[in-house]
mmCIF file of C-alpha atoms in Angstrom:
data_model
loop_
_atom_site.group_PDB
_atom_site.id
_atom_site.type_symbol
_atom_site.label_atom_id
_atom_site.label_comp_id
_atom_site.label_asym_id
_atom_site.label_seq_id
_atom_site.Cartn_x
_atom_site.Cartn_y
_atom_site.Cartn_z
ATOM 1 C CA UNK A 931 -46.737 -31.623 -2.276
ATOM 2 C CA UNK A 932 -45.588 -29.062 0.673
ATOM 3 C CA UNK A 933 -48.302 -27.907 2.935
ATOM 4 C CA UNK A 934 -48.999 -24.028 2.808
ATOM 5 C CA UNK A 935 -48.122 -22.152 5.854
ATOM 6 C CA UNK A 936 -50.642 -21.686 8.505
ATOM 7 C CA UNK A 937 -51.747 -18.194 9.118
ATOM 8 C CA UNK A 938 -50.012 -16.448 12.028
ATOM 9 C CA UNK A 939 -48.131 -19.425 12.828
ATOM 10 C CA UNK A 940 -44.417 -18.545 12.587
ATOM 11 C CA UNK A 941 -43.312 -21.572 14.554
ATOM 12 C CA UNK A 942 -40.480 -22.359 12.231
ATOM 13 C CA UNK A 943 -39.212 -18.645 12.712
ATOM 14 C CA UNK A 944 -39.310 -18.993 16.553
ATOM 15 C CA UNK A 945 -38.508 -22.360 17.778
ATOM 16 C CA UNK A 946 -35.336 -23.249 15.731
ATOM 17 C CA UNK A 947 -31.871 -21.628 16.326
ATOM 18 C CA UNK A 948 -30.268 -19.973 13.074
ATOM 19 C CA UNK A 949 -26.385 -19.948 13.242
ATOM 20 C CA UNK A 950 -25.909 -17.735 10.213
ATOM 21 C CA UNK A 951 -26.295 -14.036 10.221
ATOM 22 C CA UNK A 952 -30.045 -12.576 9.442
ATOM 23 C CA UNK A 953 -30.295 -8.892 8.483
ATOM 24 C CA UNK A 954 -30.857 -7.280 12.056
ATOM 25 C CA UNK A 955 -29.433 -10.332 13.833
ATOM 26 C CA UNK A 956 -25.765 -10.447 12.836
ATOM 27 C CA UNK A 957 -24.992 -13.327 15.160
ATOM 28 C CA UNK A 958 -27.786 -15.418 14.092
ATOM 29 C CA UNK A 959 -30.964 -16.354 16.321
ATOM 30 C CA UNK A 960 -31.195 -18.413 19.468
ATOM 31 C CA UNK A 961 -33.750 -21.181 19.730
ATOM 32 C CA UNK A 962 -37.213 -19.845 21.049
ATOM 33 C CA UNK A 963 -36.420 -16.193 20.187
ATOM 34 C CA UNK A 964 -38.743 -14.542 17.535
ATOM 35 C CA UNK A 965 -36.862 -13.668 14.258
ATOM 36 C CA UNK A 966 -36.727 -9.937 13.838
ATOM 37 C CA UNK A 967 -37.721 -10.419 10.161
ATOM 38 C CA UNK A 968 -41.291 -11.615 10.938
ATOM 39 C CA UNK A 969 -43.615 -8.780 10.116
ATOM 40 C CA UNK A 970 -46.911 -7.887 11.958
ATOM 41 C CA UNK A 971 -48.716 -10.700 10.465
ATOM 42 C CA UNK A 972 -46.136 -13.342 11.236
ATOM 43 C CA UNK A 973 -44.933 -13.628 7.720
ATOM 44 C CA UNK A 974 -40.981 -13.405 6.726
ATOM 45 C CA UNK A 975 -39.993 -10.042 5.100
ATOM 46 C CA UNK A 976 -37.199 -11.975 3.567
ATOM 47 C CA UNK A 977 -39.065 -14.631 1.823
ATOM 48 C CA UNK A 978 -37.813 -15.157 -1.817
ATOM 49 C CA UNK A 979 -34.855 -12.740 -1.233
ATOM 50 C CA UNK A 980 -31.216 -13.703 -1.208
ATOM 51 C CA UNK A 981 -30.584 -12.482 2.243
ATOM 52 C CA UNK A 982 -32.666 -15.286 3.767
ATOM 53 C CA UNK A 983 -30.566 -17.730 5.514
ATOM 54 C CA UNK A 984 -30.286 -21.021 3.564
ATOM 55 C CA UNK A 985 -31.787 -23.004 6.562
ATOM 56 C CA UNK A 986 -34.946 -21.262 6.253
ATOM 57 C CA UNK A 987 -35.263 -21.831 2.536
ATOM 58 C CA UNK A 988 -34.826 -25.585 3.207
ATOM 59 C CA UNK A 989 -37.627 -25.946 5.839
ATOM 60 C CA UNK A 990 -40.863 -26.884 4.149
ATOM 61 C CA UNK A 991 -44.274 -27.165 6.055
ATOM 62 C CA UNK A 992 -45.207 -30.800 6.617
ATOM 63 C CA UNK A 993 -47.953 -32.616 8.630
ATOM 64 C CA UNK A 994 -45.558 -33.999 10.813
ATOM 65 C CA UNK A 995 -43.721 -30.516 11.713
ATOM 66 C CA UNK A 996 -46.793 -28.298 11.759
ATOM 67 C CA UNK A 997 -49.245 -30.416 13.335
ATOM 68 C CA UNK A 998 -52.775 -29.389 14.087
ATOM 69 C CA UNK A 999 -51.874 -25.932 15.441
ATOM 70 C CA UNK A 1000 -49.063 -23.393 16.041
ATOM 71 C CA UNK A 1001 -48.494 -24.808 19.457
ATOM 72 C CA UNK A 1002 -48.013 -28.389 18.229
ATOM 73 C CA UNK A 1003 -45.430 -26.813 15.652
ATOM 74 C CA UNK A 1004 -43.613 -24.997 18.456
ATOM 75 C CA UNK A 1005 -43.344 -28.173 20.446
ATOM 76 C CA UNK A 1006 -42.066 -30.612 17.391
ATOM 77 C CA UNK A 1007 -39.592 -27.915 16.158
ATOM 78 C CA UNK A 1008 -38.316 -27.283 19.799
ATOM 79 C CA UNK A 1009 -37.935 -31.109 20.100
ATOM 80 C CA UNK A 1010 -35.816 -31.255 16.832
ATOM 81 C CA UNK A 1011 -33.630 -28.288 18.144
ATOM 82 C CA UNK A 1012 -32.990 -30.132 21.588
ATOM 83 C CA UNK A 1013 -32.238 -33.403 20.116
ATOM 84 C CA UNK A 1014 -30.199 -32.169 17.007
ATOM 85 C CA UNK A 1015 -28.060 -29.465 19.247
ATOM 86 C CA UNK A 1016 -24.278 -30.344 19.685
ATOM 87 C CA UNK A 1017 -23.334 -31.562 23.014
#
């Protein structure tokens, strides 16, 4: 069973890069950059909509990914980004 998203975390919308177009970010999003589709409460404006990139829909919260804090989630997702980036 997936974990619920941590309030005001948004690590999964900041740490990873997204290579596909996002409304407002036609070239995707570089790693470490806040997605333009995050609202003031750090929630995705595209959640449940067809414009949401497939990679976002496939990323589910887990204990390993989210850790105990937003900071831990940012570190883990940043590590995954660097270890899986093309060389």
